[in-house]
Structure formats: C-alpha cells, structure tokens
Amino acid sequence: MSKITRVWSREILDSRAMPTVETVLQLDNGVTTVASVPSGASTGKNEALELRDGDQARYLGKGVLKAVDNVNNKIGPAIVGIDPSNQADMDKKLIELDGSNNKSNLGANAILSVSIANCKAGAIANNLPVYKWVYQLSTAQGAATEGIPTRVPTPIYNMINGGAHGAGNLDFQEFQIIPASSKPYSLALKTGAEVYQHLKNSLIKIGAIHSVGDEGGYAPNLFNNADALGINVEAINSAGFQIGQDFFLGLDVAASHFYKDGSYSIKDRSNSLNSGSLTSFFEDLSKEYRLILLEDPLQEEDWSGWTEVTSKLGDHMMIVGDDLIVTNPERVKKAAQSKACNTALIKPNQIGTVSETLEVIKLARQFGWKIIVSHRSGETNDFFIADFAVGVKSDFVKFGAPARGERVAKYNRLLSIETELSANK
Ligand code: PGA
Ligand code: ZN
C-alpha cells in the first residue's frame, strides 16, 4: 500500500497564455506525479465552477492563486496519508471538502488537478500504465464495457476553428474531419496530418488566411459556414482520399454562442433563424456533405428543439451533447428522457473529478449512447486525457487539429499506447 505524503500546487500557463493549476502529489516512496487542468472558452453555463481570482491587476482577473491556495492549504493537508489506489474514496473526500453542488468553494480546477494527480499515482502504485489503471477503475465502477482495451479511439480532428476559437468570421466553432474507424490509429493520424497540410494549401490558393485558432485548426475568413465544409472536402480529395470512405465530416456548432434574443444569425442565411429553420439547414448540410456528427446544434436550454434534431437526424448522425449535458449526470438523465441527443461529449473539468466522469460515462452507456472523450480549447501538455480515453474505451477522442504542442502531446501519446496494445496481442 502507498500513501500520499505531500501535495503542492502552482499557477502555470495554458496554451492561450492564461493561468491554470498544476498540482504535484508525492508518495511515501518519493515518487511524484504531476497533473495540470485545461480550460474552455466556449463553456456551457451549467459546468462546474472554474475558480478565477478576479483580481484585475493580475492576468486580467484570470489568475488562479485562490485555487492553488485551496490545494496547498485546504485539500493537501486533508488527503495526506490516503492510499491513491482508492480513487473513489479520494474523489468522495474532495467532493465533501468542497461541499457545494458545483465545486464553487474550492474550484473544479483545484479539485480536478488533485483527482488526476491521484489517478496517476494510483497507476504507479499498481505498476500499471495510466490507461490500464483507468480501465480497472472504470470496471470497478461499472463504467466499462466487457473486455480490456484493445484499440485506440478514433480521432476527430478540428481542421477549421470558428466561433469563440478562431479570429476568422465563421459562426460554427469546429469543422471536423473523422477518419474511418476501421483504420489503425497510426494511419488515421498520418492521413489526418496530410489532409491538414493540403487544407493549408487550399486556403492559400483562395487567398484565405491560414494562421491557426485555439485548437490548432486554421481560422480563415470565408464567405459562409458551408464553404468551410466545402474546403475540408477539397483538402480530403486533394490529399488523395474520399469522403464517405476514408473520411467523414462533423460540426461542433456550439450554437449557444451565436444565439441571441431567441434566434440564431449565421452567415449562410440573410435572415435570422429559429430552432426549426436552423434544424432544416442542418438537414440540408447533412445531405450535401454527408455529415456524421453534429455537436451542440442548438442552444443549451432548447430541450424540445434538441429532441426534434435527434428525431430527424439521429438515425444516421451522432447528435452530440456538450454544452447541453456538460458531463453532468442530471443533465445526461434529462437528455436521455427527452431523447435530446445520442452521443456524450466527456470533459472531466466540466464535472471536476475522475470518478464523477466515470459515472457519467456509465450512465451514457446505459442509455446506449456513443462516447467522445474531449480536451478543452485551453490546454497544457498533460496527456492524461489520452490515457483516460483508452482506459474507458471511448468510441472517439476530440483533441483538436493534429498540430500544436498541446494537441499533439495527446495524439502522440495515443500512438505509443497503440504500439503497446499491438505488442500485447
Ligand atoms: P471549449 O471548446 O473547450 O472552449 O469549451 C470545446 C468544445 O466546445 O467542444
Ligand atoms: Zn463543443
């Protein structure tokens, strides 16, 4: 049995030059683990609370010294002596210490950094790579499907960054390409990177800006959102691949972020749309571009609109709840009851602990949904989320474009896990 002997935390930078929390946890054998937490820009309003200092004299109010102090002086002393193998007990303790229903006392950023550092320590204490340890934890919690992980989840690449993530003029947030799931991950990574390079050339050809947005995808000004789908198709073709065979298309609409006063305004239509006419637009796009994934197609409180989208498009598309369900069990239950979506986007920092994230995965699986484990737009080089995705046997992962250090840290980690898994076969 191992024991935690020391816990300390500090403020570091994320990929957007914003502060975030990094926590170090030390075991009685001297081994340390380190975990840092990501941060969203297009956050759902029902997410657990990310504690920011609000002191305008530092980082425009975005400092995390209070969260760091909470780890150093409130959480740390309370968890010294605990065996990190007991992830469920650790997370229960963290939830109790906080005492609120949205982690608003200690901060979900403070809490998650400790929960993840503990998970990594549990892996070390049990002599396992983190993904195998996560698999054991998810099995113990009833969140896993039968059988040890044998494959790496299919990546969803965010090739064009719009909305809150790109300086260009696109309304939709992510224009995604998804390699066929039958391909080995290493091939999916190679071909995805090739399309990324071809996309750059396609943008240069039309004189569009090819600098990148928060998730490493290009952030051009285009005529409208449909054009961004078209240019992804062109890049796939010019790289020598075929839509519907090698690659499929997806969209994270992130509709809450362009919803105002009861309607949606997008470049593709001269008049503003209600939820019904926006849904018809998605029907058209899905036919023309053979979309297989639609995330947050409507704003996060339009439950009846979501039910309509899922009943119209859900038989051939993943209708993904992100801002809608915010990795929250109550919202997942509500979405299942109202048949509002059929796929869960899973972001540990929306809920705040590893065990609660596993619980949401368990629930989503019970409802027969697909699972996508996701990064955030503000990231660090911590690649825990890659191990986590393999361990829970997620169907897909969403780690941004196959570019920029904080994104490829995760994609490259999946490469090494794939090598390990095939050596074990
Ligand atoms: P966020 O974006 O991390 O800024 O919330 C990611 C997403 O919406 O999926
Ligand atoms: Zn999203």
Coordinates of C-alpha atoms and ligand atoms in Angstrom, one line a residue:
M1 CA 0.0 0.0 0.0
S2 CA 1.2 3.5 -0.9
K3 CA 0.4 6.7 0.9
I4 CA 0.3 10.3 -0.1
T5 CA 2.9 12.3 1.9
R6 CA 2.8 15.7 0.3
V7 CA 0.7 17.8 -2.1
W8 CA 1.5 21.1 -3.6
S9 CA 0.2 23.3 -6.4
R10 CA 1.3 26.2 -8.6
E11 CA 0.0 28.6 -11.2
I12 CA 1.2 27.8 -14.7
L13 CA 0.2 28.9 -18.2
D14 CA -2.1 27.1 -20.6
S15 CA -1.9 27.3 -24.4
R16 CA -3.8 30.6 -24.5
A17 CA -1.4 32.4 -22.1
M18 CA -4.0 32.0 -19.4
P19 CA -3.1 30.8 -15.9
T20 CA -4.1 27.3 -14.9
V21 CA -3.5 24.9 -11.9
E22 CA -0.7 22.4 -11.8
T23 CA -0.6 20.0 -8.8
V24 CA 2.2 17.7 -7.7
L25 CA 1.5 14.8 -5.4
Q26 CA 4.2 12.9 -3.6
L27 CA 4.0 9.3 -2.4
D28 CA 5.8 7.7 0.6
N29 CA 8.3 6.1 -1.8
G30 CA 9.3 9.5 -3.0
V31 CA 7.7 9.2 -6.4
T32 CA 5.8 12.2 -7.6
T33 CA 3.0 12.7 -10.2
V34 CA 2.1 16.0 -11.8
A35 CA -1.3 17.0 -13.3
S36 CA -2.5 20.2 -14.9
V37 CA -6.0 21.1 -15.9
P38 CA -7.4 22.5 -19.1
S39 CA -9.9 25.4 -19.6
G40 CA -12.7 26.1 -22.0
A41 CA -13.5 29.3 -23.9
S42 CA -17.0 28.2 -25.1
T43 CA -18.1 26.9 -21.7
G44 CA -21.6 25.6 -21.0
K45 CA -23.3 27.6 -18.4
N46 CA -24.0 24.5 -16.3
E47 CA -20.4 23.4 -15.9
A48 CA -18.7 23.0 -12.6
L49 CA -17.1 26.3 -11.4
E50 CA -13.6 27.1 -12.6
L51 CA -12.2 29.3 -9.8
R52 CA -10.6 32.5 -11.0
D53 CA -9.2 35.2 -8.7
G54 CA -11.0 38.2 -10.3
D55 CA -8.0 40.4 -9.4
Q56 CA -7.8 42.7 -12.4
A57 CA -4.2 43.6 -11.5
R58 CA -3.1 40.0 -12.5
Y59 CA -3.8 38.2 -15.8
L60 CA -6.9 40.4 -16.4
G61 CA -8.6 38.8 -13.4
K62 CA -8.0 35.3 -14.6
G63 CA -5.3 34.3 -12.0
V64 CA -5.8 31.0 -10.2
L65 CA -4.0 31.8 -6.9
K66 CA -7.1 31.1 -4.9
A67 CA -7.4 27.6 -6.4
V68 CA -3.7 27.0 -5.9
D69 CA -4.0 28.1 -2.3
N70 CA -7.0 25.8 -1.9
V71 CA -4.9 22.8 -3.0
N72 CA -1.9 23.8 -0.8
N73 CA -3.8 24.7 2.4
K74 CA -7.2 23.0 2.3
I75 CA -7.1 19.9 0.1
G76 CA -3.4 18.9 0.6
P77 CA -3.5 18.6 4.4
A78 CA -6.8 16.7 4.3
I79 CA -5.5 14.0 1.9
V80 CA -2.1 13.3 3.3
G81 CA -2.0 9.6 4.4
I82 CA -4.6 8.4 1.9
D83 CA -3.8 5.4 -0.4
P84 CA -4.0 6.8 -4.0
S85 CA -5.4 3.4 -5.2
N86 CA -8.7 4.4 -3.7
Q87 CA -9.7 6.8 -6.4
A88 CA -13.4 6.7 -5.5
D89 CA -12.7 7.5 -1.8
M90 CA -10.3 10.3 -2.8
D91 CA -12.9 11.9 -5.1
K92 CA -15.6 11.5 -2.4
K93 CA -13.3 13.2 0.0
L94 CA -12.7 16.1 -2.5
I95 CA -16.4 16.5 -3.1
E96 CA -17.1 16.6 0.7
L97 CA -14.3 19.1 1.3
D98 CA -15.8 21.4 -1.3
G99 CA -19.4 20.9 0.0
S100 CA -21.1 22.7 -2.9
N101 CA -23.1 21.2 -5.8
N102 CA -20.8 22.8 -8.5
K103 CA -17.3 22.8 -6.9
S104 CA -17.7 26.5 -6.3
N105 CA -16.0 26.6 -2.9
L106 CA -12.6 25.0 -3.8
G107 CA -12.9 25.3 -7.6
A108 CA -13.3 22.5 -10.1
N109 CA -9.8 23.4 -11.4
A110 CA -8.2 22.8 -8.0
I111 CA -10.2 19.6 -7.3
L112 CA -9.6 18.1 -10.7
S113 CA -5.8 18.7 -10.6
V114 CA -5.7 16.6 -7.4
S115 CA -8.1 14.0 -8.7
I116 CA -6.0 13.4 -11.8
A117 CA -2.6 13.5 -10.0
N118 CA -4.1 10.9 -7.6
C119 CA -5.2 8.8 -10.6
K120 CA -1.7 8.9 -12.0
A121 CA -0.3 8.0 -8.5
G122 CA -2.7 5.1 -8.4
A123 CA -1.4 3.8 -11.6
I124 CA 2.2 4.0 -10.3
A125 CA 1.3 2.3 -7.0
N126 CA -0.3 -0.5 -9.0
N127 CA 2.5 -0.8 -11.5
L128 CA 0.3 -0.1 -14.5
P129 CA 0.3 2.5 -17.3
V130 CA -2.4 5.1 -16.7
Y131 CA -4.7 3.8 -19.4
K132 CA -4.8 0.3 -17.8
W133 CA -5.3 1.7 -14.4
V134 CA -8.2 3.8 -15.7
Y135 CA -9.7 0.7 -17.3
Q136 CA -9.5 -1.0 -13.8
L137 CA -11.2 2.0 -12.2
S138 CA -13.9 2.1 -14.8
T139 CA -14.5 -1.6 -14.5
A140 CA -14.8 -1.3 -10.7
Q141 CA -17.3 1.5 -11.1
G142 CA -19.3 -0.4 -13.8
A143 CA -18.5 2.2 -16.4
A144 CA -16.5 -0.1 -18.8
T145 CA -17.8 -2.4 -21.4
E146 CA -16.7 -6.0 -21.4
G147 CA -13.0 -6.8 -22.1
I148 CA -9.7 -4.9 -21.8
P149 CA -8.9 -2.1 -24.2
T150 CA -7.6 -3.4 -27.5
R151 CA -7.8 -0.3 -29.6
V152 CA -7.2 3.4 -29.6
P153 CA -10.4 5.5 -30.1
T154 CA -11.0 7.1 -33.5
P155 CA -9.8 10.7 -33.6
I156 CA -12.0 13.7 -34.5
Y157 CA -9.8 16.4 -36.0
N158 CA -10.8 20.0 -35.7
M159 CA -9.4 21.3 -39.0
I160 CA -11.1 24.8 -39.1
N161 CA -11.6 26.8 -35.9
G162 CA -14.5 29.3 -35.9
G163 CA -16.8 30.8 -33.3
A164 CA -15.1 31.5 -30.0
H165 CA -11.9 29.7 -31.1
G166 CA -10.8 31.5 -34.3
A167 CA -10.2 35.0 -35.3
G168 CA -11.9 34.4 -38.6
N169 CA -15.5 35.1 -39.4
L170 CA -17.2 31.7 -39.1
D171 CA -20.1 31.2 -36.8
F172 CA -19.7 27.4 -36.2
Q173 CA -16.9 26.5 -33.9
E174 CA -15.4 23.3 -35.3
F175 CA -15.2 21.9 -38.8
Q176 CA -14.1 18.4 -38.2
I177 CA -12.9 15.5 -40.3
I178 CA -13.2 12.0 -38.9
P179 CA -11.2 9.1 -40.3
A180 CA -12.9 5.8 -40.9
S181 CA -12.9 3.8 -37.6
S182 CA -11.7 0.7 -39.4
K183 CA -8.3 2.2 -39.9
P184 CA -5.4 1.7 -37.4
Y185 CA -4.9 4.8 -35.4
S186 CA -1.3 5.4 -36.7
L187 CA -2.8 5.5 -40.2
A188 CA -5.6 7.8 -39.1
L189 CA -3.0 10.2 -37.7
K190 CA -0.8 10.2 -40.8
T191 CA -3.7 10.7 -43.2
G192 CA -5.3 13.4 -40.9
A193 CA -1.9 15.3 -40.8
E194 CA -1.7 15.0 -44.6
V195 CA -5.2 16.5 -45.1
Y196 CA -4.2 19.3 -42.6
Q197 CA -1.3 20.2 -44.9
H198 CA -3.4 20.0 -48.0
L199 CA -6.0 22.2 -46.3
K200 CA -3.4 24.9 -45.8
N201 CA -2.5 24.8 -49.5
S202 CA -6.2 25.0 -50.4
L203 CA -6.6 28.1 -48.2
I204 CA -3.5 29.7 -49.7
K205 CA -4.9 29.1 -53.1
I206 CA -8.1 31.1 -52.4
G207 CA -6.2 33.8 -50.7
A208 CA -7.7 33.0 -47.2
I209 CA -5.7 33.5 -44.0
H210 CA -4.1 30.2 -42.9
S211 CA -2.9 31.1 -39.4
V212 CA -4.5 28.9 -36.7
G213 CA -7.0 29.2 -33.9
D214 CA -7.1 28.0 -30.3
E215 CA -7.2 24.3 -31.2
G216 CA -4.6 24.3 -34.0
G217 CA -7.1 24.3 -36.9
Y218 CA -7.0 27.1 -39.4
A219 CA -9.1 30.2 -38.7
P220 CA -9.9 31.8 -42.1
N221 CA -12.5 34.4 -43.2
L222 CA -14.8 32.6 -45.6
F223 CA -18.0 33.6 -47.3
N224 CA -20.1 31.3 -45.1
N225 CA -20.0 28.2 -42.9
A226 CA -20.9 25.8 -45.7
D227 CA -17.8 27.0 -47.5
A228 CA -15.7 25.7 -44.6
L229 CA -17.2 22.3 -45.1
G230 CA -16.5 22.5 -48.8
I231 CA -12.9 23.4 -48.3
N232 CA -12.4 20.4 -46.0
V233 CA -13.8 18.2 -48.7
E234 CA -11.4 19.7 -51.2
A235 CA -8.5 19.1 -48.9
I236 CA -9.5 15.5 -48.3
N237 CA -9.7 14.9 -52.1
S238 CA -6.5 16.7 -53.0
A239 CA -4.7 14.5 -50.3
G240 CA -6.0 11.5 -52.3
F241 CA -8.8 10.4 -50.0
Q242 CA -12.5 10.1 -50.4
I243 CA -15.4 11.4 -48.3
G244 CA -17.7 8.6 -47.1
Q245 CA -14.9 6.1 -47.4
D246 CA -11.6 7.4 -45.8
F247 CA -13.0 10.4 -44.0
F248 CA -16.3 11.8 -42.8
L249 CA -17.3 15.3 -41.8
G250 CA -18.6 16.7 -38.5
L251 CA -19.5 20.0 -37.0
D252 CA -19.4 21.4 -33.5
V253 CA -21.9 24.2 -34.0
A254 CA -21.6 25.5 -30.4
A255 CA -24.9 27.2 -31.1
S256 CA -25.3 28.8 -27.6
H257 CA -22.5 31.2 -28.6
F258 CA -24.4 32.8 -31.5
Y259 CA -27.9 32.6 -30.1
K260 CA -29.3 35.9 -29.1
D261 CA -32.8 37.1 -28.1
G262 CA -34.5 33.9 -29.2
S263 CA -32.8 33.5 -32.6
Y264 CA -29.7 32.4 -34.5
S265 CA -27.9 34.6 -37.0
I266 CA -25.4 32.8 -39.4
K267 CA -23.6 33.9 -42.5
D268 CA -25.3 31.3 -44.6
R269 CA -28.7 33.0 -44.3
S270 CA -29.7 36.6 -44.6
N271 CA -32.5 36.5 -42.1
S272 CA -32.2 35.1 -38.6
L273 CA -33.3 31.5 -37.8
N274 CA -35.4 29.9 -35.2
S275 CA -34.6 26.4 -33.9
G276 CA -36.8 24.7 -36.6
S277 CA -35.3 26.6 -39.6
L278 CA -31.7 26.0 -38.2
T279 CA -32.6 22.3 -38.0
S280 CA -33.7 22.3 -41.6
F281 CA -30.4 24.0 -42.5
F282 CA -28.6 21.1 -40.8
E283 CA -30.7 18.6 -42.7
D284 CA -29.6 20.2 -46.0
L285 CA -25.9 20.3 -44.9
S286 CA -26.0 16.7 -43.7
K287 CA -27.3 15.6 -47.2
E288 CA -24.9 17.7 -49.1
Y289 CA -21.7 17.0 -47.1
R290 CA -22.7 13.6 -45.6
L291 CA -22.1 14.8 -42.1
I292 CA -22.0 12.1 -39.5
L293 CA -21.6 14.3 -36.4
L294 CA -23.4 17.4 -35.1
E295 CA -22.4 18.8 -31.7
D296 CA -24.4 21.4 -29.9
P297 CA -26.6 22.2 -32.9
L298 CA -28.9 24.3 -30.8
Q299 CA -28.5 26.4 -27.6
E300 CA -28.1 24.6 -24.4
E301 CA -31.6 25.1 -22.9
D302 CA -33.7 24.4 -26.0
W303 CA -34.7 20.8 -25.0
S304 CA -37.6 20.4 -27.4
G305 CA -35.5 21.7 -30.3
W306 CA -32.8 19.1 -29.4
T307 CA -35.4 16.4 -29.4
E308 CA -36.5 17.4 -32.8
V309 CA -33.0 17.4 -34.2
T310 CA -32.3 14.0 -32.8
S311 CA -35.6 12.5 -34.1
K312 CA -34.8 14.0 -37.6
L313 CA -31.1 13.3 -37.9
G314 CA -30.2 10.9 -35.1
D315 CA -30.7 7.7 -37.1
H316 CA -27.7 8.4 -39.3
M317 CA -25.7 11.0 -37.3
M318 CA -24.2 11.4 -33.9
I319 CA -26.0 14.2 -32.2
V320 CA -23.5 15.2 -29.5
G321 CA -24.3 16.9 -26.3
D322 CA -21.5 19.2 -24.9
D323 CA -22.9 22.4 -23.6
L324 CA -26.2 20.6 -23.3
I325 CA -25.1 17.9 -20.9
V326 CA -21.8 19.3 -19.5
T327 CA -20.6 15.9 -18.3
N328 CA -23.3 16.2 -15.6
P329 CA -25.4 13.1 -14.5
E330 CA -28.6 15.1 -14.0
R331 CA -28.4 16.7 -17.4
V332 CA -27.5 13.4 -19.0
K333 CA -30.6 11.8 -17.5
K334 CA -32.8 14.6 -18.7
A335 CA -31.3 14.4 -22.2
A336 CA -32.0 10.6 -22.2
Q337 CA -35.5 11.0 -21.0
S338 CA -36.3 13.6 -23.7
K339 CA -34.2 11.8 -26.4
A340 CA -32.3 15.0 -26.9
C341 CA -29.0 13.5 -28.1
N342 CA -27.4 10.2 -28.8
T343 CA -23.7 10.8 -28.0
A344 CA -22.0 12.3 -24.9
L345 CA -19.0 14.6 -25.1
I346 CA -17.0 13.9 -22.0
K347 CA -14.8 16.6 -20.4
P348 CA -13.6 15.8 -16.9
N349 CA -13.2 19.5 -16.0
Q350 CA -17.0 20.1 -16.6
I351 CA -17.7 18.0 -13.6
G352 CA -14.5 18.1 -11.6
T353 CA -13.3 14.6 -10.6
V354 CA -12.2 11.4 -12.3
S355 CA -14.9 9.2 -10.5
E356 CA -17.8 11.5 -11.4
T357 CA -16.6 11.5 -15.0
L358 CA -16.6 7.7 -15.0
E359 CA -20.1 7.8 -13.5
V360 CA -21.4 10.0 -16.4
I361 CA -19.8 7.5 -18.9
K362 CA -21.5 4.7 -17.2
L363 CA -24.9 6.5 -17.5
A364 CA -24.4 7.4 -21.1
R365 CA -23.5 3.8 -21.9
Q366 CA -26.7 2.6 -20.2
F367 CA -28.6 4.9 -22.5
G368 CA -26.9 3.3 -25.5
W369 CA -25.0 6.5 -26.4
K370 CA -21.6 6.8 -28.0
I371 CA -18.8 8.3 -26.1
I372 CA -16.4 11.0 -27.2
V373 CA -13.6 12.0 -24.7
S374 CA -12.6 15.6 -25.2
H375 CA -9.8 18.1 -24.5
R376 CA -10.6 21.8 -23.9
S377 CA -9.6 24.7 -26.1
G378 CA -7.1 25.9 -23.5
E379 CA -4.8 23.1 -22.8
T380 CA -1.4 22.1 -21.4
N381 CA 1.0 19.3 -22.5
D382 CA -0.6 17.0 -19.9
F383 CA -1.7 13.9 -21.9
F384 CA -3.8 12.2 -19.1
I385 CA -6.9 12.6 -21.3
A386 CA -5.4 10.3 -23.9
D387 CA -4.8 7.5 -21.4
F388 CA -8.2 8.2 -19.9
A389 CA -10.0 7.8 -23.3
V390 CA -8.3 4.5 -24.0
G391 CA -9.0 3.3 -20.5
V392 CA -12.7 4.0 -20.7
K393 CA -12.8 2.5 -24.2
S394 CA -14.2 5.7 -25.6
D395 CA -15.5 5.4 -29.2
F396 CA -13.9 8.7 -30.3
V397 CA -11.5 11.3 -29.0
K398 CA -11.5 15.0 -29.8
F399 CA -8.1 16.6 -29.2
G400 CA -8.2 19.4 -31.8
A401 CA -6.2 19.6 -35.0
P402 CA -3.2 17.3 -35.5
A403 CA -1.0 20.4 -34.8
R404 CA 0.4 22.5 -31.9
G405 CA 2.3 21.0 -29.0
E406 CA -0.6 20.8 -26.5
R407 CA -2.7 18.9 -29.1
V408 CA -0.1 16.6 -30.5
A409 CA 1.0 15.7 -26.9
K410 CA -2.3 13.8 -26.7
Y411 CA -2.3 12.4 -30.3
N412 CA 1.3 11.2 -29.9
R413 CA 0.5 9.5 -26.6
L414 CA -2.2 7.6 -28.4
L415 CA 0.5 6.4 -30.9
S416 CA 2.6 5.0 -28.1
I417 CA -0.4 3.3 -26.5
E418 CA -1.4 1.8 -29.9
T419 CA 2.1 0.3 -30.2
E420 CA 1.9 -1.1 -26.6
L421 CA -1.5 -2.6 -27.3
S422 CA -0.4 -4.3 -30.5
A423 CA 2.7 -5.7 -28.8
N424 CA 0.4 -7.3 -26.2
K425 CA -1.8 -9.0 -28.8
Ligands
PGA1 P1 -14.1 24.7 -25.2 O1 -14.5 24.1 -26.6 O2 -13.0 23.9 -24.6 O3 -13.7 26.1 -25.5 O4 -15.4 24.6 -24.4 C1 -14.5 22.8 -26.9 C2 -15.9 22.4 -27.4 O5 -16.8 23.2 -27.4 O6 -16.1 21.2 -27.6
ZN2 ZN -18.3 21.6 -28.1

